[in-house]
Tab-separated table of C-alpha atoms and ligand atoms in Angstrom:
chain	number	residue	atom	x	y	z
A	234	MET	CA	0.352	89.592	-114.647
A	235	LYS	CA	0.662	89.681	-110.666
A	236	LYS	CA	2.821	91.408	-108.970
A	237	ARG	CA	5.355	89.371	-106.901
A	238	SER	CA	5.251	90.042	-103.305
A	239	ARG	CA	7.794	91.575	-101.459
A	240	PHE	CA	7.190	89.956	-97.593
A	241	PRO	CA	10.147	90.406	-95.585
A	242	ILE	CA	11.087	86.502	-95.375
A	243	LEU	CA	14.141	86.803	-94.012
A	244	PRO	CA	13.510	88.236	-90.761
A	245	CYS	CA	10.403	86.072	-90.514
A	246	ILE	CA	12.376	83.280	-90.627
A	247	ILE	CA	14.487	84.314	-87.911
A	248	SER	CA	12.002	85.629	-85.752
A	249	VAL	CA	10.239	81.651	-86.099
A	250	ALA	CA	13.532	80.244	-85.695
A	251	LEU	CA	14.504	82.307	-82.518
A	252	ALA	CA	10.580	81.764	-80.628
A	253	ILE	CA	11.374	77.727	-81.776
A	254	LEU	CA	14.750	78.030	-79.831
A	255	ALA	CA	13.553	80.222	-76.915
A	256	GLY	CA	10.351	77.915	-76.160
A	257	CYS	CA	12.220	74.493	-75.983
A	258	TYR	CA	10.735	72.462	-73.319
A	259	VAL	CA	12.229	69.060	-71.921
A	260	ASN	CA	9.842	67.069	-70.179
A	261	PRO	CA	11.416	66.404	-66.535
A	262	VAL	CA	10.206	62.691	-66.515
A	263	THR	CA	11.014	61.677	-70.076
A	264	GLY	CA	13.668	63.766	-71.363
A	265	ARG	CA	11.853	64.740	-74.569
A	266	SER	CA	12.021	67.906	-75.735
A	267	TYR	CA	9.659	70.153	-78.081
A	268	THR	CA	8.986	73.664	-78.489
A	269	VAL	CA	6.317	75.523	-76.105
A	270	LEU	CA	5.995	79.097	-76.965
A	271	THR	CA	2.955	79.448	-73.949
A	272	SER	CA	4.555	80.143	-70.898
A	273	VAL	CA	3.269	78.001	-67.952
A	274	GLY	CA	2.010	81.058	-65.954
A	275	GLN	CA	-0.164	81.721	-69.399
A	276	GLU	CA	-1.048	77.808	-69.382
A	277	VAL	CA	-2.506	78.099	-65.737
A	278	ARG	CA	-4.680	81.099	-66.722
A	279	MET	CA	-6.368	79.321	-69.556
A	280	GLY	CA	-6.816	76.133	-68.330
A	281	ALA	CA	-8.216	77.292	-64.925
A	282	GLN	CA	-11.134	80.003	-67.274
A	283	ALA	CA	-11.511	76.750	-69.641
A	284	PHE	CA	-12.234	74.572	-66.788
A	285	GLU	CA	-14.820	76.759	-65.525
A	286	GLU	CA	-16.306	77.038	-68.852
A	287	ILE	CA	-16.800	73.250	-68.950
A	288	LYS	CA	-18.314	73.454	-65.214
A	289	LYS	CA	-21.196	75.355	-65.967
A	290	GLU	CA	-21.516	73.275	-69.457
A	291	GLU	CA	-21.108	70.336	-68.020
A	292	LYS	CA	-22.864	68.404	-65.024
A	293	VAL	CA	-20.786	67.757	-62.154
A	294	SER	CA	-21.229	64.419	-60.795
A	295	ALA	CA	-23.084	65.238	-57.107
A	296	ASP	CA	-21.852	61.695	-55.916
A	297	GLN	CA	-20.165	62.369	-53.191
A	298	GLU	CA	-18.247	58.995	-52.931
A	299	ALA	CA	-16.517	59.166	-56.746
A	300	ASN	CA	-15.517	63.400	-56.326
A	301	ALA	CA	-13.745	61.718	-52.661
A	302	ARG	CA	-12.707	58.671	-54.598
A	303	VAL	CA	-11.124	60.797	-57.312
A	304	ARG	CA	-9.949	63.731	-55.185
A	305	ARG	CA	-7.932	60.480	-52.731
A	306	ILE	CA	-6.315	58.958	-55.523
A	307	ALA	CA	-5.251	62.108	-57.574
A	308	SER	CA	-3.917	63.891	-54.210
A	309	ARG	CA	-1.390	60.924	-53.720
A	310	LEU	CA	-0.339	60.948	-57.733
A	311	ALA	CA	-0.210	65.213	-57.251
A	312	GLU	CA	1.950	64.653	-54.374
A	313	VAL	CA	4.474	62.638	-56.448
A	314	VAL	CA	4.644	65.298	-58.877
A	315	GLY	CA	5.411	67.482	-56.992
A	316	GLU	CA	8.046	70.548	-57.613
A	317	GLY	CA	7.038	69.026	-61.764
A	318	VAL	CA	4.360	71.560	-62.096
A	319	PRO	CA	5.670	74.328	-59.526
A	320	GLU	CA	2.562	76.588	-60.417
A	321	ALA	CA	-0.490	74.222	-60.949
A	322	ASN	CA	-3.032	74.637	-59.221
A	323	TRP	CA	-4.947	70.941	-59.145
A	324	GLU	CA	-8.581	70.609	-59.245
A	325	PHE	CA	-9.935	66.887	-60.454
A	326	VAL	CA	-13.772	66.670	-61.057
A	327	VAL	CA	-16.154	63.980	-61.882
A	328	PHE	CA	-18.641	64.886	-64.513
A	329	ASP	CA	-21.847	63.308	-64.663
A	330	SER	CA	-21.938	61.494	-67.768
A	331	GLU	CA	-21.864	57.959	-69.409
A	332	THR	CA	-18.580	59.084	-71.607
A	333	LEU	CA	-15.635	56.791	-71.302
A	334	ASN	CA	-13.414	59.497	-71.051
A	335	ALA	CA	-10.979	61.806	-68.876
A	336	PHE	CA	-9.200	64.918	-69.864
A	337	ALA	CA	-6.370	67.366	-68.781
A	338	LEU	CA	-5.907	71.168	-69.127
A	339	PRO	CA	-3.005	72.515	-68.617
A	340	GLY	CA	-2.042	74.272	-65.068
A	341	GLY	CA	-3.532	70.942	-63.469
A	342	LYS	CA	-7.221	70.836	-64.170
A	343	VAL	CA	-8.662	67.027	-65.025
A	344	GLY	CA	-11.840	65.852	-65.566
A	345	VAL	CA	-13.083	62.315	-65.110
A	346	TYR	CA	-16.690	61.244	-66.404
A	347	ALA	CA	-18.494	58.996	-64.690
A	348	GLY	CA	-18.787	56.381	-67.443
A	349	LEU	CA	-15.656	55.542	-67.189
A	350	ILE	CA	-15.515	55.295	-63.433
A	351	ASP	CA	-18.354	52.854	-63.790
A	352	LEU	CA	-16.060	50.735	-66.572
A	353	LEU	CA	-13.045	50.276	-64.027
A	354	ASP	CA	-12.811	48.053	-60.995
A	355	ASP	CA	-10.490	49.043	-58.647
A	356	ASP	CA	-8.025	52.629	-57.574
A	357	ASP	CA	-5.258	50.869	-59.508
A	358	GLU	CA	-6.960	51.499	-63.396
A	359	LEU	CA	-8.590	54.893	-61.826
A	360	ALA	CA	-4.671	55.675	-61.123
A	361	ALA	CA	-3.769	54.554	-64.168
A	362	VAL	CA	-6.429	57.079	-66.130
A	363	ILE	CA	-5.552	60.126	-63.845
A	364	GLY	CA	-2.133	59.477	-63.834
A	365	HIS	CA	-2.141	59.848	-67.345
A	366	GLU	CA	-3.693	62.821	-67.373
A	367	ILE	CA	-1.299	64.541	-65.296
A	368	GLY	CA	1.417	63.289	-67.698
A	369	HIS	CA	-0.396	65.439	-70.233
A	370	VAL	CA	-0.402	68.449	-68.037
A	371	VAL	CA	3.448	68.232	-66.595
A	372	ALA	CA	4.301	67.566	-70.184
A	373	ARG	CA	2.455	70.808	-71.002
A	374	HIS	CA	1.152	68.948	-73.692
A	375	GLY	CA	-1.691	71.942	-74.171
A	376	GLY	CA	0.708	74.465	-74.391
A	377	LYS	CA	2.855	72.410	-77.101
A	378	ARG	CA	-0.650	72.086	-79.336
A	379	MET	CA	-1.147	75.625	-78.808
A	380	SER	CA	2.569	76.512	-79.560
A	381	GLN	CA	1.718	74.423	-83.251
A	382	GLY	CA	-0.892	76.364	-84.031
A	383	ILE	CA	0.649	79.511	-83.731
A	384	LEU	CA	3.593	77.991	-85.621
A	385	VAL	CA	1.695	76.460	-88.526
A	386	GLY	CA	-0.123	79.871	-88.427
A	387	VAL	CA	3.168	81.764	-89.112
A	388	ILE	CA	4.742	79.359	-91.250
A	389	GLY	CA	1.663	79.372	-93.406
A	390	ALA	CA	1.530	82.730	-93.667
A	391	VAL	CA	5.342	83.191	-94.596
A	392	GLY	CA	5.006	80.374	-97.246
A	393	GLY	CA	1.983	81.383	-98.791
A	394	ALA	CA	3.494	85.048	-99.474
A	395	MET	CA	5.920	83.599	-101.271
A	396	VAL	CA	4.243	81.387	-104.035
A	397	GLU	CA	2.046	83.357	-106.049
A	398	ASN	CA	-1.079	81.238	-106.245
A	399	ALA	CA	-1.520	81.401	-102.297
A	400	GLU	CA	-4.208	79.473	-102.206
A	401	LEU	CA	-3.254	76.403	-104.322
A	402	PHE	CA	-0.358	76.481	-101.540
A	403	ARG	CA	-2.838	76.806	-98.348
A	404	GLN	CA	-4.445	73.992	-100.021
A	405	ALA	CA	-1.674	71.740	-100.432
A	406	TYR	CA	-0.057	72.867	-96.769
A	407	GLY	CA	-3.361	72.294	-95.222
A	408	GLY	CA	-3.161	68.556	-96.059
A	409	ILE	CA	0.096	68.587	-94.736
A	410	THR	CA	-0.320	69.979	-91.291
A	411	ASN	CA	-3.102	67.761	-90.471
A	412	ALA	CA	-2.444	64.365	-91.492
A	413	ALA	CA	1.689	64.719	-91.840
A	414	PHE	CA	2.283	67.384	-88.866
A	415	VAL	CA	-0.026	67.725	-85.599
A	416	LEU	CA	-1.364	63.969	-85.937
A	417	PRO	CA	2.090	62.269	-85.630
A	418	HIS	CA	3.313	64.389	-82.861
A	419	SER	CA	-0.339	64.133	-80.925
A	420	ARG	CA	0.065	60.675	-81.374
A	421	LYS	CA	3.633	60.780	-79.726
A	422	ASP	CA	1.801	63.041	-76.813
A	423	GLU	CA	-0.315	60.120	-75.922
A	424	GLN	CA	2.237	57.397	-75.597
A	425	GLU	CA	4.389	59.939	-73.789
A	426	ALA	CA	1.356	60.390	-70.987
A	427	ASP	CA	0.955	56.618	-71.071
A	428	MET	CA	4.700	56.622	-69.900
A	429	MET	CA	4.348	58.933	-67.570
A	430	GLY	CA	1.365	57.119	-66.073
A	431	LEU	CA	3.221	54.096	-65.446
A	432	HIS	CA	5.889	56.772	-63.867
A	433	PHE	CA	3.776	58.693	-61.669
A	434	ALA	CA	1.657	55.437	-61.043
A	435	ALA	CA	4.004	53.550	-59.825
A	436	LEU	CA	5.872	56.587	-57.377
A	437	ALA	CA	2.546	56.651	-55.817
A	438	GLY	CA	2.018	53.134	-54.982
A	439	TYR	CA	-0.620	52.339	-57.674
A	440	ASP	CA	-0.120	48.752	-59.669
A	441	PRO	CA	1.641	50.064	-63.190
A	442	GLU	CA	0.229	47.220	-64.362
A	443	ALA	CA	-3.114	48.041	-64.105
A	444	ALA	CA	-2.784	50.356	-67.176
A	445	VAL	CA	-3.117	47.313	-69.419
A	446	ARG	CA	-6.032	46.439	-67.614
A	447	VAL	CA	-7.819	49.793	-68.558
A	448	TRP	CA	-7.209	49.580	-72.155
A	449	GLN	CA	-7.788	46.052	-72.765
A	450	LYS	CA	-11.959	47.123	-71.194
A	451	MET	CA	-11.690	50.454	-73.209
A	452	ASP	CA	-10.844	47.626	-76.422
A	453	GLU	CA	-13.808	45.494	-75.272
A	454	VAL	CA	-16.283	48.168	-75.013
A	455	SER	CA	-15.388	50.065	-78.010
A	456	LYS	CA	-17.330	49.758	-81.254
A	457	PRO	CA	-15.875	48.728	-84.699
A	458	GLU	CA	-16.911	51.409	-86.304
A	459	ASP	CA	-15.620	54.066	-83.581
A	460	ARG	CA	-12.530	52.773	-84.332
A	461	PRO	CA	-10.911	55.174	-87.056
A	462	PRO	CA	-7.801	53.787	-88.788
A	463	ALA	CA	-4.888	53.984	-86.847
A	464	TRP	CA	-3.569	56.613	-90.225
A	465	LEU	CA	-5.800	58.627	-89.710
A	466	SER	CA	-6.556	58.994	-85.736
A	467	THR	CA	-4.715	61.370	-83.461
A	468	HIS	CA	-4.628	58.436	-80.732
A	469	PRO	CA	-2.707	55.221	-80.971
A	470	THR	CA	-5.202	52.049	-81.522
A	471	ASN	CA	-6.203	50.369	-78.577
A	472	ALA	CA	-3.652	47.185	-79.715
A	473	GLN	CA	-1.066	49.332	-79.418
A	474	ARG	CA	-1.533	51.471	-76.369
A	475	ILE	CA	-2.009	47.798	-74.889
A	476	ALA	CA	1.471	46.035	-76.102
A	477	ASP	CA	3.644	49.203	-75.672
A	478	LEU	CA	1.986	49.507	-71.351
A	479	SER	CA	2.426	45.795	-71.246
A	480	GLU	CA	6.298	45.838	-72.135
A	481	ALA	CA	7.048	48.625	-70.203
A	482	ALA	CA	4.962	48.304	-67.063
A	483	PRO	CA	7.165	45.662	-65.694
A	484	ARG	CA	10.407	48.105	-65.368
A	485	TYR	CA	7.952	50.384	-63.223
A	486	ARG	CA	7.122	47.161	-60.841
A	487	ASP	CA	9.828	47.585	-58.354
A	488	VAL	CA	9.113	51.533	-57.612
A	489	TYR	CA	5.211	50.378	-56.980
A	490	LEU	CA	6.629	47.601	-54.556
A	491	ALA	CA	8.563	50.163	-52.516
A	492	ASN	CA	6.230	53.045	-52.498
A	493	LYS	CA	2.918	50.960	-51.913
A	494	ASP	CA	3.386	50.230	-47.949
A	495	ARG	CA	4.374	53.802	-47.528
A	496	PHE	CA	0.978	55.029	-48.543
A	497	ALA	CA	-1.395	52.203	-47.711
A	498	GLU	CA	0.074	53.570	-44.045
A	499	GLN	CA	-0.716	57.130	-44.453
A	500	GLU	CA	-3.849	56.334	-45.810
A	501	ARG	CA	-4.708	54.241	-42.697
A	502	GLU	CA	-3.113	57.005	-40.214
A	503	ASN	CA	-5.848	59.330	-42.051
A	504	SER	CA	-8.599	57.498	-41.946
B	30	LIG	ZN1	-4.296	61.492	-73.263
């Protein structure tokens, strides 16, 4: 006969609940609220550290023109984000790889792969990609993901102590967390970053409709075997993204037109 674990369950539940309440973050653009247990300072530090490592492991593009272009577009987007991430330390780097991807790390570190830049035709399309990545930073999705890891660990430990056959519980719980808990949140984060990308692009005078073209191009070049089934994927399907962006982009058109000339003039003065 196994002895029942005397795990102090109530204090754990209370401390988890308090942590969730204390770490409630409201996205300044979308108004969506969620738990972020990390501080902005921690995120900025971790993001900067990880970016330094990536820059050592991956080849930074020597293409001055591509780097300057990404920085020019990104600085316009970062300008409109303004106080959205007060402690952000923005850095935009092109990596020399044919990968069709871009990424953002907490605290404002953004990488764009040369392959993706080659696929896109104009500044509006590149602004859609960078705007989406900046969306992840402002939304603090990195901190949110880390917080989920912390909570899954804590709740898993509490639950494991309650059930005698802890191994069975962990197996069942592992399945639940992966398929139903973590993944749908990531998909929502992607959709949120897409909408934030439209918002920032329009404010910075870039055509929000370009985001639709980006995903049409991505869909054209992606091989069917690279597309995981929708229920398994951490990202929305290309078709869903194209549909959502096509529906939302016209709502940002007036903001885009109001800002387009202002930024064009500013760039003419600077050149
Ligand atoms: Zn994303």
